[in-house]
Amino acid sequence: MVIAIDGPSGVGKGTVARAVAAALGYRHVDTGVMYRAVAWKAGREQVPLGDEAAIADVAERTDVEASGTALRVDGEDVSAAIRTPEIDRAAALVARLPRVRAVLVAKQRRLGSAGRVVMEGRDIGTVVFPDAAVKIYLDAAPEERARRRSLDPAHAGSHDLATVRTELDARDRSDRTRSVAPLAMAPDAHLIDTTGLTVVEVVDRVMAIVRGTL
Ligand code: C5P
């Protein structure tokens, strides 16, 4: 049983997916941290982000271990280091590389194969698990997503709303227009516009859809 939660940056997927997983006793898998981990490790190893074969090799060799909001890459705590504007940009760049996606999608399918998982990302319902039992697509107005992101204490960098909005727009554009697995809503996904909703309201809506489906 896989519950897929997709949507753009700053929409609150992480908070919602974590709460839904806890309510169901399912495992939570954040696939965004995998792209962030690859970008972080490529930076450390000084692998150019345009070198697709080398970055795919980094993806193969990267061990990601998440617990709650904490993240370890190859045993090192990178929870803060992967949530910076530099890694935002670098992760969106490595996410455009088809060979990198192939490596990470294979890992994600392995993680989901045991079932009882809530997996969040951009392409979970469209590419990773097109047969997911429940597909949710969270959206919100760009200004609201920028506001949420600017208030997120887990995210380093500028908290100036205009700067955050500019960076978010650039990342959205990159995620929506890439040739492989662009951010898009699966035709059979449930759309929830979270603009103006609280986290509790969004979680309640997702749980109602889950209960109505399972
Ligand atoms: O969700 P998060 O913002 O942490 O993801 C970081 C980046 O990783 C996104 O901007 C996107 O480019 C990429 N990503 C992706 N596919 C996923 C999850 C994340 O392309 N399933």
mmCIF file of C-alpha atoms and ligand atoms in Angstrom:
data_model
loop_
_atom_site.group_PDB
_atom_site.id
_atom_site.type_symbol
_atom_site.label_atom_id
_atom_site.label_comp_id
_atom_site.label_asym_id
_atom_site.label_seq_id
_atom_site.Cartn_x
_atom_site.Cartn_y
_atom_site.Cartn_z
ATOM 1 C CA MET A 1 0.000 0.000 0.000
ATOM 2 C CA VAL A 2 1.614 3.222 -1.197
ATOM 3 C CA ILE A 3 0.235 6.708 -0.582
ATOM 4 C CA ALA A 4 1.800 9.196 -3.011
ATOM 5 C CA ILE A 5 1.932 12.885 -2.100
ATOM 6 C CA ASP A 6 3.225 15.243 -4.784
ATOM 7 C CA GLY A 7 3.315 18.980 -5.241
ATOM 8 C CA PRO A 8 5.544 22.025 -5.691
ATOM 9 C CA SER A 9 8.112 23.480 -3.282
ATOM 10 C CA GLY A 10 6.909 25.060 -0.074
ATOM 11 C CA VAL A 11 3.440 23.530 -0.247
ATOM 12 C CA GLY A 12 3.878 21.676 3.054
ATOM 13 C CA LYS A 13 4.247 18.121 1.716
ATOM 14 C CA GLY A 14 6.751 17.160 4.396
ATOM 15 C CA THR A 15 4.641 18.213 7.358
ATOM 16 C CA VAL A 16 1.495 16.667 5.908
ATOM 17 C CA ALA A 17 3.140 13.425 4.767
ATOM 18 C CA ARG A 18 4.774 12.949 8.173
ATOM 19 C CA ALA A 19 1.455 13.470 9.992
ATOM 20 C CA VAL A 20 -0.433 11.126 7.661
ATOM 21 C CA ALA A 21 2.228 8.432 8.031
ATOM 22 C CA ALA A 22 2.120 8.763 11.832
ATOM 23 C CA ALA A 23 -1.694 8.532 11.865
ATOM 24 C CA LEU A 24 -1.643 5.371 9.754
ATOM 25 C CA GLY A 25 1.438 3.776 11.313
ATOM 26 C CA TYR A 26 3.092 3.866 7.876
ATOM 27 C CA ARG A 27 6.671 4.683 7.010
ATOM 28 C CA HIS A 28 7.358 8.189 5.695
ATOM 29 C CA VAL A 29 9.752 8.593 2.770
ATOM 30 C CA ASP A 30 10.805 12.084 1.626
ATOM 31 C CA THR A 31 12.305 11.671 -1.849
ATOM 32 C CA GLY A 32 13.381 15.337 -2.044
ATOM 33 C CA VAL A 33 16.116 14.674 0.515
ATOM 34 C CA MET A 34 17.608 12.069 -1.833
ATOM 35 C CA TYR A 35 18.134 14.705 -4.560
ATOM 36 C CA ARG A 36 19.420 17.111 -1.913
ATOM 37 C CA ALA A 37 21.828 14.469 -0.555
ATOM 38 C CA VAL A 38 23.261 13.807 -4.018
ATOM 39 C CA ALA A 39 23.698 17.554 -4.620
ATOM 40 C CA TRP A 40 25.393 17.966 -1.229
ATOM 41 C CA LYS A 41 27.777 15.063 -1.759
ATOM 42 C CA ALA A 42 28.616 16.176 -5.305
ATOM 43 C CA GLY A 43 29.577 19.556 -3.834
ATOM 44 C CA ARG A 44 31.779 17.959 -1.226
ATOM 45 C CA GLU A 45 33.492 15.761 -3.841
ATOM 46 C CA GLN A 46 33.701 18.685 -6.270
ATOM 47 C CA VAL A 47 31.904 16.753 -8.985
ATOM 48 C CA PRO A 48 30.567 19.211 -11.607
ATOM 49 C CA LEU A 49 26.752 19.256 -11.578
ATOM 50 C CA GLY A 50 26.686 18.967 -15.375
ATOM 51 C CA ASP A 51 28.647 15.691 -15.428
ATOM 52 C CA GLU A 52 25.715 13.310 -15.636
ATOM 53 C CA ALA A 53 27.668 10.042 -15.454
ATOM 54 C CA ALA A 54 29.694 11.204 -12.452
ATOM 55 C CA ILE A 55 26.617 12.517 -10.618
ATOM 56 C CA ALA A 56 24.750 9.260 -11.293
ATOM 57 C CA ASP A 57 27.734 7.476 -9.783
ATOM 58 C CA VAL A 58 27.498 9.756 -6.715
ATOM 59 C CA ALA A 59 23.769 8.850 -6.482
ATOM 60 C CA GLU A 60 24.648 5.130 -6.536
ATOM 61 C CA ARG A 61 27.199 5.600 -3.753
ATOM 62 C CA THR A 62 25.097 7.805 -1.468
ATOM 63 C CA ASP A 63 23.534 6.224 1.582
ATOM 64 C CA VAL A 64 20.624 8.285 2.914
ATOM 65 C CA GLU A 65 19.140 7.626 6.312
ATOM 66 C CA ALA A 66 16.224 9.737 7.538
ATOM 67 C CA SER A 67 14.621 9.798 10.944
ATOM 68 C CA GLY A 68 12.025 12.472 11.552
ATOM 69 C CA THR A 69 13.423 15.661 10.068
ATOM 70 C CA ALA A 70 17.021 14.545 10.733
ATOM 71 C CA LEU A 71 19.061 13.272 7.825
ATOM 72 C CA ARG A 72 22.310 11.374 7.653
ATOM 73 C CA VAL A 73 24.290 10.963 4.458
ATOM 74 C CA ASP A 74 26.883 8.214 4.678
ATOM 75 C CA GLY A 75 26.531 8.450 8.453
ATOM 76 C CA GLU A 76 27.097 12.225 8.663
ATOM 77 C CA ASP A 77 24.360 14.509 10.020
ATOM 78 C CA VAL A 78 23.475 16.880 7.160
ATOM 79 C CA SER A 79 20.001 17.929 8.388
ATOM 80 C CA ALA A 80 20.863 21.644 8.221
ATOM 81 C CA ALA A 81 23.465 21.469 5.444
ATOM 82 C CA ILE A 82 20.983 20.148 2.846
ATOM 83 C CA ARG A 83 18.390 22.882 3.465
ATOM 84 C CA THR A 84 20.192 25.928 2.134
ATOM 85 C CA PRO A 85 19.514 28.068 -0.966
ATOM 86 C CA GLU A 86 22.667 26.618 -2.616
ATOM 87 C CA ILE A 87 21.416 23.051 -2.174
ATOM 88 C CA ASP A 88 17.889 24.097 -3.267
ATOM 89 C CA ARG A 89 19.422 25.164 -6.583
ATOM 90 C CA ALA A 90 21.868 22.270 -6.906
ATOM 91 C CA ALA A 91 19.205 19.643 -6.099
ATOM 92 C CA ALA A 92 16.905 21.027 -8.799
ATOM 93 C CA LEU A 93 19.827 20.799 -11.255
ATOM 94 C CA VAL A 94 20.765 17.181 -10.463
ATOM 95 C CA ALA A 95 17.026 16.323 -10.595
ATOM 96 C CA ARG A 96 17.065 17.241 -14.291
ATOM 97 C CA LEU A 97 19.579 14.477 -15.108
ATOM 98 C CA PRO A 98 17.813 11.324 -16.397
ATOM 99 C CA ARG A 99 20.523 8.916 -15.190
ATOM 100 C CA VAL A 100 20.406 10.365 -11.686
ATOM 101 C CA ARG A 101 16.624 10.032 -11.627
ATOM 102 C CA ALA A 102 16.886 6.405 -12.788
ATOM 103 C CA VAL A 103 19.174 5.569 -9.854
ATOM 104 C CA LEU A 104 17.010 7.348 -7.269
ATOM 105 C CA VAL A 105 13.694 6.064 -8.643
ATOM 106 C CA ALA A 106 15.022 2.486 -8.367
ATOM 107 C CA LYS A 107 15.931 3.153 -4.715
ATOM 108 C CA GLN A 108 12.511 4.694 -4.080
ATOM 109 C CA ARG A 109 10.746 1.680 -5.590
ATOM 110 C CA ARG A 110 12.765 -0.621 -3.345
ATOM 111 C CA LEU A 111 11.812 1.483 -0.308
ATOM 112 C CA GLY A 112 8.140 1.347 -1.285
ATOM 113 C CA SER A 113 8.008 -2.290 -2.290
ATOM 114 C CA ALA A 114 7.228 -3.472 1.238
ATOM 115 C CA GLY A 115 4.132 -1.243 1.245
ATOM 116 C CA ARG A 116 2.663 0.756 4.135
ATOM 117 C CA VAL A 117 4.519 3.842 3.029
ATOM 118 C CA VAL A 118 3.668 7.505 2.521
ATOM 119 C CA MET A 119 6.072 8.765 -0.132
ATOM 120 C CA GLU A 120 6.344 12.453 -1.015
ATOM 121 C CA GLY A 121 8.007 14.158 -3.962
ATOM 122 C CA ARG A 122 7.274 15.531 -7.427
ATOM 123 C CA ASP A 123 6.791 12.378 -9.525
ATOM 124 C CA ILE A 124 5.632 9.701 -7.075
ATOM 125 C CA GLY A 125 2.115 9.367 -8.495
ATOM 126 C CA THR A 126 3.212 9.832 -12.116
ATOM 127 C CA VAL A 127 6.466 7.856 -12.389
ATOM 128 C CA VAL A 128 7.680 6.119 -9.231
ATOM 129 C CA PHE A 129 4.398 4.468 -8.202
ATOM 130 C CA PRO A 130 1.832 5.050 -10.978
ATOM 131 C CA ASP A 131 -0.283 2.318 -9.329
ATOM 132 C CA ALA A 132 -0.226 3.906 -5.856
ATOM 133 C CA ALA A 133 -3.393 3.162 -3.888
ATOM 134 C CA VAL A 134 -3.922 6.838 -3.094
ATOM 135 C CA LYS A 135 -2.500 9.833 -4.936
ATOM 136 C CA ILE A 136 -2.657 13.297 -3.460
ATOM 137 C CA TYR A 137 -1.501 16.469 -5.212
ATOM 138 C CA LEU A 138 -1.035 19.413 -2.875
ATOM 139 C CA ASP A 139 -0.978 22.891 -4.330
ATOM 140 C CA ALA A 140 -1.111 26.455 -3.010
ATOM 141 C CA ALA A 141 -0.781 29.955 -4.402
ATOM 142 C CA PRO A 142 2.897 30.846 -5.025
ATOM 143 C CA GLU A 143 2.813 33.772 -2.574
ATOM 144 C CA GLU A 144 1.500 31.486 0.160
ATOM 145 C CA ARG A 145 4.164 28.852 -0.555
ATOM 146 C CA ALA A 146 6.844 31.552 -0.422
ATOM 147 C CA ARG A 147 5.428 32.793 2.888
ATOM 148 C CA ARG A 148 5.451 29.281 4.381
ATOM 149 C CA ARG A 149 8.988 28.640 3.172
ATOM 150 C CA SER A 150 10.215 31.999 4.555
ATOM 151 C CA LEU A 151 8.807 31.042 7.974
ATOM 152 C CA ASP A 152 10.284 27.505 7.926
ATOM 153 C CA PRO A 153 12.992 27.384 10.629
ATOM 154 C CA ALA A 154 14.513 24.236 9.067
ATOM 155 C CA HIS A 155 15.477 26.274 6.004
ATOM 156 C CA ALA A 156 18.631 28.387 6.126
ATOM 157 C CA GLY A 157 19.309 31.424 3.964
ATOM 158 C CA SER A 158 17.327 34.548 3.342
ATOM 159 C CA HIS A 159 13.915 34.769 4.956
ATOM 160 C CA ASP A 160 13.088 37.879 2.970
ATOM 161 C CA LEU A 161 9.781 37.130 1.279
ATOM 162 C CA ALA A 162 10.639 38.649 -2.104
ATOM 163 C CA THR A 163 13.954 36.741 -2.313
ATOM 164 C CA VAL A 164 12.325 33.465 -1.268
ATOM 165 C CA ARG A 165 9.576 33.996 -3.843
ATOM 166 C CA THR A 166 12.086 34.606 -6.660
ATOM 167 C CA GLU A 167 14.036 31.460 -5.782
ATOM 168 C CA LEU A 168 10.877 29.382 -5.413
ATOM 169 C CA ASP A 169 9.604 30.544 -8.812
ATOM 170 C CA ALA A 170 12.913 29.559 -10.440
ATOM 171 C CA ARG A 171 12.819 26.109 -8.855
ATOM 172 C CA ASP A 172 9.165 25.616 -9.826
ATOM 173 C CA ARG A 173 9.998 26.515 -13.406
ATOM 174 C CA SER A 174 12.881 24.051 -13.448
ATOM 175 C CA ASP A 175 10.778 21.258 -11.900
ATOM 176 C CA ARG A 176 7.791 21.812 -14.212
ATOM 177 C CA THR A 177 9.687 22.144 -17.489
ATOM 178 C CA ARG A 178 12.373 19.442 -17.283
ATOM 179 C CA SER A 179 12.135 16.735 -19.906
ATOM 180 C CA VAL A 180 12.179 13.782 -17.496
ATOM 181 C CA ALA A 181 9.462 13.343 -14.861
ATOM 182 C CA PRO A 182 8.404 17.003 -14.687
ATOM 183 C CA LEU A 183 6.285 18.081 -11.750
ATOM 184 C CA ALA A 184 2.710 17.361 -12.818
ATOM 185 C CA MET A 185 -0.487 16.106 -11.270
ATOM 186 C CA ALA A 186 -1.378 12.499 -12.115
ATOM 187 C CA PRO A 187 -4.782 12.353 -13.838
ATOM 188 C CA ASP A 188 -6.124 10.145 -11.030
ATOM 189 C CA ALA A 189 -4.714 12.233 -8.159
ATOM 190 C CA HIS A 190 -6.870 14.080 -5.631
ATOM 191 C CA LEU A 191 -6.073 17.793 -5.789
ATOM 192 C CA ILE A 192 -6.061 19.720 -2.535
ATOM 193 C CA ASP A 193 -5.560 23.467 -2.777
ATOM 194 C CA THR A 194 -4.057 24.220 0.618
ATOM 195 C CA THR A 195 -4.144 28.012 0.232
ATOM 196 C CA GLY A 196 -5.704 29.364 3.414
ATOM 197 C CA LEU A 197 -5.882 25.933 5.092
ATOM 198 C CA THR A 198 -4.085 24.966 8.292
ATOM 199 C CA VAL A 199 -1.892 21.869 8.471
ATOM 200 C CA VAL A 200 -4.570 20.114 10.545
ATOM 201 C CA GLU A 201 -7.217 20.894 7.909
ATOM 202 C CA VAL A 202 -5.023 19.531 5.120
ATOM 203 C CA VAL A 203 -4.188 16.363 7.090
ATOM 204 C CA ASP A 204 -7.905 15.842 7.802
ATOM 205 C CA ARG A 205 -8.712 16.095 4.094
ATOM 206 C CA VAL A 206 -5.972 13.657 3.160
ATOM 207 C CA MET A 207 -7.103 11.217 5.864
ATOM 208 C CA ALA A 208 -10.711 11.439 4.613
ATOM 209 C CA ILE A 209 -9.525 10.532 1.096
ATOM 210 C CA VAL A 210 -7.348 7.705 2.444
ATOM 211 C CA ARG A 211 -10.174 6.272 4.562
ATOM 212 C CA GLY A 212 -12.552 6.500 1.624
ATOM 213 C CA THR A 213 -10.131 4.587 -0.601
ATOM 214 C CA LEU A 214 -8.458 1.894 1.501
HETATM 215 O O1 C5P B 1 11.056 18.406 -1.980
HETATM 216 P P1 C5P B 1 12.369 19.145 -2.002
HETATM 217 O O2 C5P B 1 12.211 20.614 -2.160
HETATM 218 O O3 C5P B 1 13.232 18.788 -0.837
HETATM 219 O O4 C5P B 1 13.122 18.597 -3.294
HETATM 220 C C1 C5P B 1 14.336 19.161 -3.738
HETATM 221 C C2 C5P B 1 14.409 19.077 -5.259
HETATM 222 O O5 C5P B 1 14.502 17.706 -5.632
HETATM 223 C C3 C5P B 1 13.190 19.622 -6.003
HETATM 224 O O6 C5P B 1 13.305 20.987 -6.332
HETATM 225 C C4 C5P B 1 13.144 18.790 -7.251
HETATM 226 O O7 C5P B 1 13.940 19.373 -8.252
HETATM 227 C C5 C5P B 1 13.788 17.478 -6.825
HETATM 228 N N1 C5P B 1 12.829 16.382 -6.638
HETATM 229 C C6 C5P B 1 12.424 15.686 -7.750
HETATM 230 N N2 C5P B 1 11.628 14.587 -7.620
HETATM 231 C C7 C5P B 1 11.193 14.194 -6.409
HETATM 232 C C8 C5P B 1 11.571 14.919 -5.248
HETATM 233 C C9 C5P B 1 12.389 16.029 -5.411
HETATM 234 O O8 C5P B 1 12.799 16.026 -8.858
HETATM 235 N N3 C5P B 1 10.425 13.099 -6.321
#
